[in-house]
Amino acid sequence: AQSVTQLDSQVPVFEEAPVELRCNYSSSVSVYLFWYVQYPNQGLQLLLKYLSGSTLVESINGFEAEFNKSQTSFHLRKPSVHISDTAEYFCAVSHQGAQKLVFGQGTRLTINP
Amino acid sequence: GAVVSQHPSWVICKSGTSVKIECRSLDFQATTMFWYRQFPKQSLMLMATSNEGSKATYEQGVEKDKFLINHASLTLSTLTVTSAHPEDSSFYICSASKPGTEGTEAFFGQGTRLTVV
């Protein structure tokens, strides 16, 4: 069975400060890893994903995440956040070849001016 | 990308009535769709896997007679909450899987907020 742990339920940061949202997973098989963002009362939007290849993946809005197999982690980072980044962020994992996603508990990112 | 549309975006119903939520893949065919439930300030919990042309596969603890899932076509899955009660109030989100060059990706609907009064 797979599981995902997001260690921080809430992360408050000041605008233009760097941020890291932590995600650890457990799985006995190879996995795909995802970060999704959810704005209030909306569905989920894919932020970035790791399927294979380079362990560092980037999104178009400045976020990046690094797959670390030895530490079973997929932490999300951004060097300088904006007010518009305020949202709930979910880390998720799926089996390679499967389609079901297992989600972490979510991290609420709050940006203060 | 791909578009998944969920309807309605919110609904209020009386206790004891049934509510149907639709999930459509607008620009691709989805043989598999998923239904999730999200309680306030919590994560998404998978309820069931909806397979086109066959019965849905429910996760442990989900009442299949209460949450009826129909996947009659490659672009539409419906979730019907039967005899709804206040404890069924929640945010329901669907996703549809689309095969891609780098594996299958899930695209999510915008969610439906159900309030049972």
CSV table of N, CA and C in Angstrom, one decimal, chain B:
chain,number,residue,atom,x,y,z
B,1,GLY,N,-3.2,20.2,-22.3
B,1,GLY,CA,-4.1,19.8,-21.2
B,1,GLY,C,-5.4,19.2,-21.7
B,2,ALA,N,-6.2,18.9,-20.7
B,2,ALA,CA,-7.6,18.4,-21.0
B,2,ALA,C,-8.5,19.0,-20.1
B,3,VAL,N,-9.8,19.0,-20.5
B,3,VAL,CA,-10.8,19.7,-19.7
B,3,VAL,C,-11.8,18.6,-19.1
B,4,VAL,N,-12.1,18.7,-17.8
B,4,VAL,CA,-13.1,17.9,-17.2
B,4,VAL,C,-14.1,18.9,-16.5
B,5,SER,N,-15.3,18.7,-16.8
B,5,SER,CA,-16.3,19.6,-16.3
B,5,SER,C,-17.3,18.9,-15.4
B,6,GLN,N,-17.5,19.5,-14.3
B,6,GLN,CA,-18.4,18.9,-13.2
B,6,GLN,C,-19.6,19.8,-13.0
B,7,HIS,N,-20.8,19.1,-12.9
B,7,HIS,CA,-22.0,19.9,-12.8
B,7,HIS,C,-23.0,19.2,-11.8
B,8,PRO,N,-23.6,19.9,-10.9
B,8,PRO,CA,-23.5,21.4,-10.7
B,8,PRO,C,-22.2,21.7,-9.8
B,9,SER,N,-21.9,22.9,-9.7
B,9,SER,CA,-20.8,23.3,-8.9
B,9,SER,C,-21.2,23.4,-7.4
B,10,TRP,N,-22.5,23.6,-7.2
B,10,TRP,CA,-22.9,23.5,-5.8
B,10,TRP,C,-24.4,23.2,-5.8
B,11,VAL,N,-24.9,22.5,-4.8
B,11,VAL,CA,-26.3,22.1,-4.7
B,11,VAL,C,-26.7,22.0,-3.2
B,12,ILE,N,-27.9,22.4,-3.0
B,12,ILE,CA,-28.5,22.3,-1.6
B,12,ILE,C,-29.7,21.4,-1.8
B,13,CYS,N,-29.8,20.4,-1.0
B,13,CYS,CA,-31.0,19.5,-1.1
B,13,CYS,C,-31.5,19.2,0.3
B,14,LYS,N,-32.7,18.8,0.3
B,14,LYS,CA,-33.4,18.4,1.6
B,14,LYS,C,-33.0,17.0,2.0
B,15,SER,N,-32.9,16.8,3.3
B,15,SER,CA,-32.6,15.4,3.8
B,15,SER,C,-33.6,14.4,3.2
B,16,GLY,N,-33.1,13.3,2.7
B,16,GLY,CA,-34.0,12.3,2.2
B,16,GLY,C,-34.1,12.2,0.7
B,17,THR,N,-33.7,13.3,0.1
B,17,THR,CA,-33.8,13.4,-1.4
B,17,THR,C,-32.5,12.9,-2.0
B,18,SER,N,-32.5,12.7,-3.3
B,18,SER,CA,-31.3,12.2,-4.0
B,18,SER,C,-30.7,13.3,-4.9
B,19,VAL,N,-29.4,13.3,-5.1
B,19,VAL,CA,-28.8,14.3,-5.9
B,19,VAL,C,-27.8,13.6,-6.9
B,20,LYS,N,-27.9,14.1,-8.1
B,20,LYS,CA,-27.0,13.6,-9.1
B,20,LYS,C,-25.9,14.6,-9.5
B,21,ILE,N,-24.7,14.1,-9.6
B,21,ILE,CA,-23.6,15.0,-10.0
B,21,ILE,C,-23.0,14.4,-11.2
B,22,GLU,N,-22.7,15.3,-12.2
B,22,GLU,CA,-22.2,14.8,-13.5
B,22,GLU,C,-20.7,15.2,-13.6
B,23,CYS,N,-20.0,14.3,-14.3
B,23,CYS,CA,-18.6,14.6,-14.6
B,23,CYS,C,-18.3,14.2,-16.0
B,24,ARG,N,-17.9,15.2,-16.8
B,24,ARG,CA,-17.7,15.1,-18.2
B,24,ARG,C,-16.3,15.4,-18.6
B,25,SER,N,-15.7,14.5,-19.5
B,25,SER,CA,-14.5,14.9,-20.1
B,25,SER,C,-14.8,15.5,-21.5
B,26,LEU,N,-14.4,16.8,-21.6
B,26,LEU,CA,-15.0,17.6,-22.8
B,26,LEU,C,-14.2,17.3,-24.1
B,27,ASP,N,-12.9,17.1,-24.0
B,27,ASP,CA,-12.1,17.0,-25.2
B,27,ASP,C,-11.3,15.7,-25.3
B,28,PHE,N,-11.7,14.7,-24.5
B,28,PHE,CA,-11.0,13.4,-24.6
B,28,PHE,C,-12.0,12.3,-24.1
B,29,GLN,N,-11.7,11.1,-24.5
B,29,GLN,CA,-12.5,10.0,-24.0
B,29,GLN,C,-11.8,9.4,-22.8
B,30,ALA,N,-12.6,9.1,-21.8
B,30,ALA,CA,-12.0,8.6,-20.5
B,30,ALA,C,-12.7,7.3,-20.2
B,31,THR,N,-11.9,6.2,-20.3
B,31,THR,CA,-12.5,4.9,-19.9
B,31,THR,C,-12.6,4.8,-18.4
B,32,THR,N,-11.8,5.6,-17.7
B,32,THR,CA,-11.8,5.5,-16.2
B,32,THR,C,-11.9,6.9,-15.6
B,33,MET,N,-12.8,7.0,-14.7
B,33,MET,CA,-13.0,8.2,-13.9
B,33,MET,C,-13.0,7.9,-12.5
B,34,PHE,N,-12.6,8.8,-11.7
B,34,PHE,CA,-12.6,8.6,-10.2
B,34,PHE,C,-13.4,9.6,-9.5
B,35,TRP,N,-14.0,9.2,-8.4
B,35,TRP,CA,-14.8,10.1,-7.6
B,35,TRP,C,-14.1,10.2,-6.2
B,36,TYR,N,-13.9,11.5,-5.8
B,36,TYR,CA,-13.3,11.7,-4.5
B,36,TYR,C,-14.3,12.5,-3.6
B,37,ARG,N,-14.0,12.4,-2.3
B,37,ARG,CA,-14.8,13.2,-1.4
B,37,ARG,C,-13.8,14.0,-0.5
B,38,GLN,N,-14.1,15.3,-0.3
B,38,GLN,CA,-13.2,16.1,0.5
B,38,GLN,C,-14.0,16.8,1.6
B,39,PHE,N,-13.6,16.5,2.9
B,39,PHE,CA,-14.2,17.2,4.0
B,39,PHE,C,-13.5,18.5,4.2
B,40,PRO,N,-14.1,19.4,4.9
B,40,PRO,CA,-13.5,20.7,5.1
B,40,PRO,C,-12.1,20.6,5.7
B,41,LYS,N,-11.1,21.3,5.1
B,41,LYS,CA,-9.7,21.3,5.6
B,41,LYS,C,-9.1,20.0,5.6
B,42,GLN,N,-9.6,19.0,4.8
B,42,GLN,CA,-9.0,17.7,4.8
B,42,GLN,C,-8.6,17.3,3.4
B,43,SER,N,-8.0,16.2,3.3
B,43,SER,CA,-7.5,15.7,1.9
B,43,SER,C,-8.6,15.1,1.2
B,44,LEU,N,-8.3,14.7,0.0
B,44,LEU,CA,-9.3,14.0,-0.9
B,44,LEU,C,-9.2,12.5,-0.6
B,45,MET,N,-10.3,11.9,-0.4
B,45,MET,CA,-10.4,10.5,-0.2
B,45,MET,C,-11.1,9.8,-1.4
B,46,LEU,N,-10.5,8.9,-2.0
B,46,LEU,CA,-11.0,8.2,-3.1
B,46,LEU,C,-12.3,7.4,-2.7
B,47,MET,N,-13.4,7.6,-3.4
B,47,MET,CA,-14.6,6.9,-3.1
B,47,MET,C,-14.7,5.6,-4.0
B,48,ALA,N,-14.5,5.9,-5.3
B,48,ALA,CA,-14.7,4.8,-6.2
B,48,ALA,C,-14.1,5.0,-7.5
B,49,THR,N,-13.8,4.0,-8.2
B,49,THR,CA,-13.3,4.0,-9.6
B,49,THR,C,-14.5,3.7,-10.6
B,50,SER,N,-14.7,4.6,-11.5
B,50,SER,CA,-15.8,4.4,-12.4
B,50,SER,C,-15.3,3.9,-13.8
B,51,ASN,N,-15.7,2.8,-14.2
B,51,ASN,CA,-15.2,2.2,-15.4
B,51,ASN,C,-16.4,2.2,-16.5
B,52,GLU,N,-16.1,2.7,-17.6
B,52,GLU,CA,-17.1,2.8,-18.7
B,52,GLU,C,-17.6,1.4,-19.1
B,53,GLY,N,-18.9,1.2,-19.0
B,53,GLY,CA,-19.5,0.0,-19.4
B,53,GLY,C,-19.5,-1.1,-18.4
B,54,SER,N,-19.0,-0.9,-17.2
B,54,SER,CA,-19.0,-1.9,-16.2
B,54,SER,C,-19.2,-1.3,-14.8
B,55,LYS,N,-19.3,-2.1,-13.8
B,55,LYS,CA,-19.7,-1.6,-12.5
B,55,LYS,C,-18.5,-0.9,-11.9
B,56,ALA,N,-18.8,0.1,-11.1
B,56,ALA,CA,-17.8,0.8,-10.4
B,56,ALA,C,-17.1,0.0,-9.3
B,57,THR,N,-15.9,0.3,-9.0
B,57,THR,CA,-15.2,-0.3,-7.9
B,57,THR,C,-15.1,0.6,-6.8
B,58,TYR,N,-15.7,0.2,-5.7
B,58,TYR,CA,-15.8,1.1,-4.5
B,58,TYR,C,-14.6,0.8,-3.5
B,59,GLU,N,-14.2,1.9,-2.9
B,59,GLU,CA,-13.2,1.7,-1.8
B,59,GLU,C,-13.8,1.2,-0.6
B,60,GLN,N,-13.0,0.6,0.3
B,60,GLN,CA,-13.5,0.1,1.5
B,60,GLN,C,-14.2,1.1,2.3
B,61,GLY,N,-15.3,0.8,2.8
B,61,GLY,CA,-16.1,1.7,3.7
B,61,GLY,C,-17.1,2.6,3.0
B,62,VAL,N,-17.0,2.6,1.7
B,62,VAL,CA,-18.0,3.4,0.9
B,62,VAL,C,-19.2,2.6,0.5
B,63,GLU,N,-20.4,3.1,0.9
B,63,GLU,CA,-21.6,2.4,0.6
B,63,GLU,C,-22.0,2.5,-0.9
B,64,LYS,N,-22.0,1.4,-1.6
B,64,LYS,CA,-22.2,1.4,-3.0
B,64,LYS,C,-23.7,1.7,-3.3
B,65,ASP,N,-24.6,1.3,-2.3
B,65,ASP,CA,-26.0,1.5,-2.5
B,65,ASP,C,-26.4,3.0,-2.2
B,66,LYS,N,-25.5,3.7,-1.5
B,66,LYS,CA,-25.8,5.1,-1.2
B,66,LYS,C,-25.2,6.0,-2.3
B,67,PHE,N,-24.1,5.6,-2.8
B,67,PHE,CA,-23.4,6.4,-3.8
B,67,PHE,C,-23.3,5.6,-5.1
B,68,LEU,N,-24.4,5.9,-5.9
B,68,LEU,CA,-24.5,5.2,-7.1
B,68,LEU,C,-23.7,5.8,-8.2
B,69,ILE,N,-22.9,5.0,-8.9
B,69,ILE,CA,-22.0,5.5,-10.0
B,69,ILE,C,-22.4,4.8,-11.3
B,70,ASN,N,-22.6,5.7,-12.3
B,70,ASN,CA,-22.9,5.2,-13.6
B,70,ASN,C,-21.9,5.8,-14.6
B,71,HIS,N,-21.3,5.0,-15.5
B,71,HIS,CA,-20.4,5.5,-16.5
B,71,HIS,C,-20.8,4.9,-17.8
B,72,ALA,N,-21.9,5.6,-18.3
B,72,ALA,CA,-22.6,5.0,-19.5
B,72,ALA,C,-21.8,5.3,-20.8
B,73,SER,N,-21.0,6.3,-20.8
B,73,SER,CA,-20.3,6.7,-22.0
B,73,SER,C,-18.9,7.0,-21.7
B,74,LEU,N,-18.1,7.2,-22.8
B,74,LEU,CA,-16.6,7.5,-22.6
B,74,LEU,C,-16.4,8.9,-22.1
B,75,THR,N,-17.4,9.7,-22.1
B,75,THR,CA,-17.2,11.1,-21.7
B,75,THR,C,-18.1,11.5,-20.5
B,76,LEU,N,-18.8,10.6,-19.9
B,76,LEU,CA,-19.7,11.0,-18.8
B,76,LEU,C,-19.8,9.9,-17.7
B,77,SER,N,-19.5,10.4,-16.5
B,77,SER,CA,-19.8,9.5,-15.3
B,77,SER,C,-20.7,10.3,-14.4
B,78,THR,N,-21.6,9.7,-13.7
B,78,THR,CA,-22.5,10.3,-12.8
B,78,THR,C,-22.4,9.7,-11.4
B,79,LEU,N,-22.5,10.5,-10.4
B,79,LEU,CA,-22.5,10.1,-9.0
B,79,LEU,C,-23.9,10.5,-8.4
B,80,THR,N,-24.7,9.6,-8.0
B,80,THR,CA,-25.9,9.9,-7.3
B,80,THR,C,-25.9,9.6,-5.9
B,81,VAL,N,-26.1,10.6,-5.0
B,81,VAL,CA,-26.1,10.4,-3.6
B,81,VAL,C,-27.6,10.2,-3.3
B,82,THR,N,-27.9,9.0,-2.9
B,82,THR,CA,-29.3,8.6,-2.6
B,82,THR,C,-29.7,8.8,-1.2
B,83,SER,N,-30.9,9.3,-0.9
B,83,SER,CA,-31.4,9.5,0.4
B,83,SER,C,-30.4,10.3,1.2
B,84,ALA,N,-30.1,11.4,0.7
B,84,ALA,CA,-29.0,12.2,1.3
B,84,ALA,C,-29.3,12.6,2.8
B,85,HIS,N,-28.3,12.7,3.6
B,85,HIS,CA,-28.4,13.2,5.0
B,85,HIS,C,-27.4,14.2,5.2
B,86,PRO,N,-27.5,15.0,6.3
B,86,PRO,CA,-26.6,16.1,6.5
B,86,PRO,C,-25.1,15.6,6.6
B,87,GLU,N,-24.9,14.4,7.0
B,87,GLU,CA,-23.5,13.9,7.1
B,87,GLU,C,-22.9,13.7,5.7
B,88,ASP,N,-23.7,13.7,4.7
B,88,ASP,CA,-23.2,13.5,3.3
B,88,ASP,C,-22.8,14.9,2.7
B,89,SER,N,-23.0,15.9,3.5
B,89,SER,CA,-22.6,17.2,3.0
B,89,SER,C,-21.0,17.2,2.9
B,90,SER,N,-20.6,17.6,1.7
B,90,SER,CA,-19.1,17.5,1.5
B,90,SER,C,-18.8,18.1,0.1
B,91,PHE,N,-17.6,18.1,-0.2
B,91,PHE,CA,-17.1,18.6,-1.5
B,91,PHE,C,-16.7,17.3,-2.3
B,92,TYR,N,-17.4,17.1,-3.4
B,92,TYR,CA,-17.2,15.9,-4.2
B,92,TYR,C,-16.4,16.3,-5.5
B,93,ILE,N,-15.4,15.6,-5.8
B,93,ILE,CA,-14.5,16.0,-7.0
B,93,ILE,C,-14.3,14.7,-7.8
B,94,CYS,N,-14.5,14.9,-9.1
B,94,CYS,CA,-14.2,13.8,-10.0
B,94,CYS,C,-12.9,14.0,-10.8
B,95,SER,N,-12.3,13.0,-11.3
B,95,SER,CA,-11.2,13.1,-12.2
B,95,SER,C,-11.3,12.1,-13.3
B,96,ALA,N,-10.7,12.4,-14.4
B,96,ALA,CA,-10.7,11.5,-15.6
B,96,ALA,C,-9.3,11.3,-16.0
B,97,SER,N,-9.0,10.1,-16.3
B,97,SER,CA,-7.7,9.7,-16.7
B,97,SER,C,-7.5,9.8,-18.2
B,98,LYS,N,-6.4,10.4,-18.6
B,98,LYS,CA,-6.1,10.5,-20.1
B,98,LYS,C,-4.7,10.0,-20.3
B,99,PRO,N,-4.6,8.9,-21.2
B,99,PRO,CA,-3.3,8.4,-21.5
B,99,PRO,C,-2.4,9.5,-22.2
B,100,GLY,N,-1.2,9.5,-21.9
B,100,GLY,CA,-0.3,10.5,-22.5
B,100,GLY,C,1.0,9.8,-22.9
B,101,THR,N,1.9,10.6,-23.5
B,101,THR,CA,3.2,10.1,-23.9
B,101,THR,C,4.0,9.6,-22.7
B,102,GLU,N,3.8,10.2,-21.6
B,102,GLU,CA,4.6,9.9,-20.4
B,102,GLU,C,3.8,9.2,-19.4
B,103,GLY,N,2.8,8.5,-19.7
B,103,GLY,CA,1.9,7.8,-18.8
B,103,GLY,C,0.6,8.5,-18.7
B,104,THR,N,-0.2,8.0,-17.8
B,104,THR,CA,-1.6,8.5,-17.7
B,104,THR,C,-1.6,9.6,-16.7
B,105,GLU,N,-2.3,10.7,-17.1
B,105,GLU,CA,-2.5,11.8,-16.2
B,105,GLU,C,-3.9,12.0,-15.8
B,106,ALA,N,-4.2,12.4,-14.6
B,106,ALA,CA,-5.5,12.7,-14.1
B,106,ALA,C,-5.9,14.1,-14.2
B,107,PHE,N,-7.1,14.4,-14.7
B,107,PHE,CA,-7.5,15.8,-14.8
B,107,PHE,C,-8.8,15.9,-14.0
B,108,PHE,N,-8.9,17.0,-13.2
B,108,PHE,CA,-9.9,17.1,-12.2
B,108,PHE,C,-11.0,18.1,-12.6
B,109,GLY,N,-12.2,17.7,-12.2
B,109,GLY,CA,-13.3,18.7,-12.3
B,109,GLY,C,-13.2,19.8,-11.3
B,110,GLN,N,-14.1,20.7,-11.4
B,110,GLN,CA,-14.0,21.9,-10.4
B,110,GLN,C,-14.6,21.6,-9.1
B,111,GLY,N,-15.3,20.4,-9.0
B,111,GLY,CA,-15.8,20.0,-7.7
B,111,GLY,C,-17.3,20.4,-7.6
B,112,THR,N,-18.0,19.7,-6.7
B,112,THR,CA,-19.4,20.0,-6.4
B,112,THR,C,-19.5,20.1,-4.9
B,113,ARG,N,-20.0,21.2,-4.4
B,113,ARG,CA,-20.3,21.3,-3.0
B,113,ARG,C,-21.7,21.0,-2.7
B,114,LEU,N,-21.9,19.9,-2.0
B,114,LEU,CA,-23.2,19.4,-1.6
B,114,LEU,C,-23.5,19.8,-0.2
B,115,THR,N,-24.6,20.4,0.0
B,115,THR,CA,-25.1,20.7,1.4
B,115,THR,C,-26.5,20.1,1.5
B,116,VAL,N,-26.6,19.3,2.5
B,116,VAL,CA,-27.9,18.6,2.8
B,116,VAL,C,-28.5,19.2,4.1
B,117,VAL,N,-29.7,19.7,3.9
B,117,VAL,CA,-30.3,20.5,5.1
B,117,VAL,C,-31.5,19.7,5.6
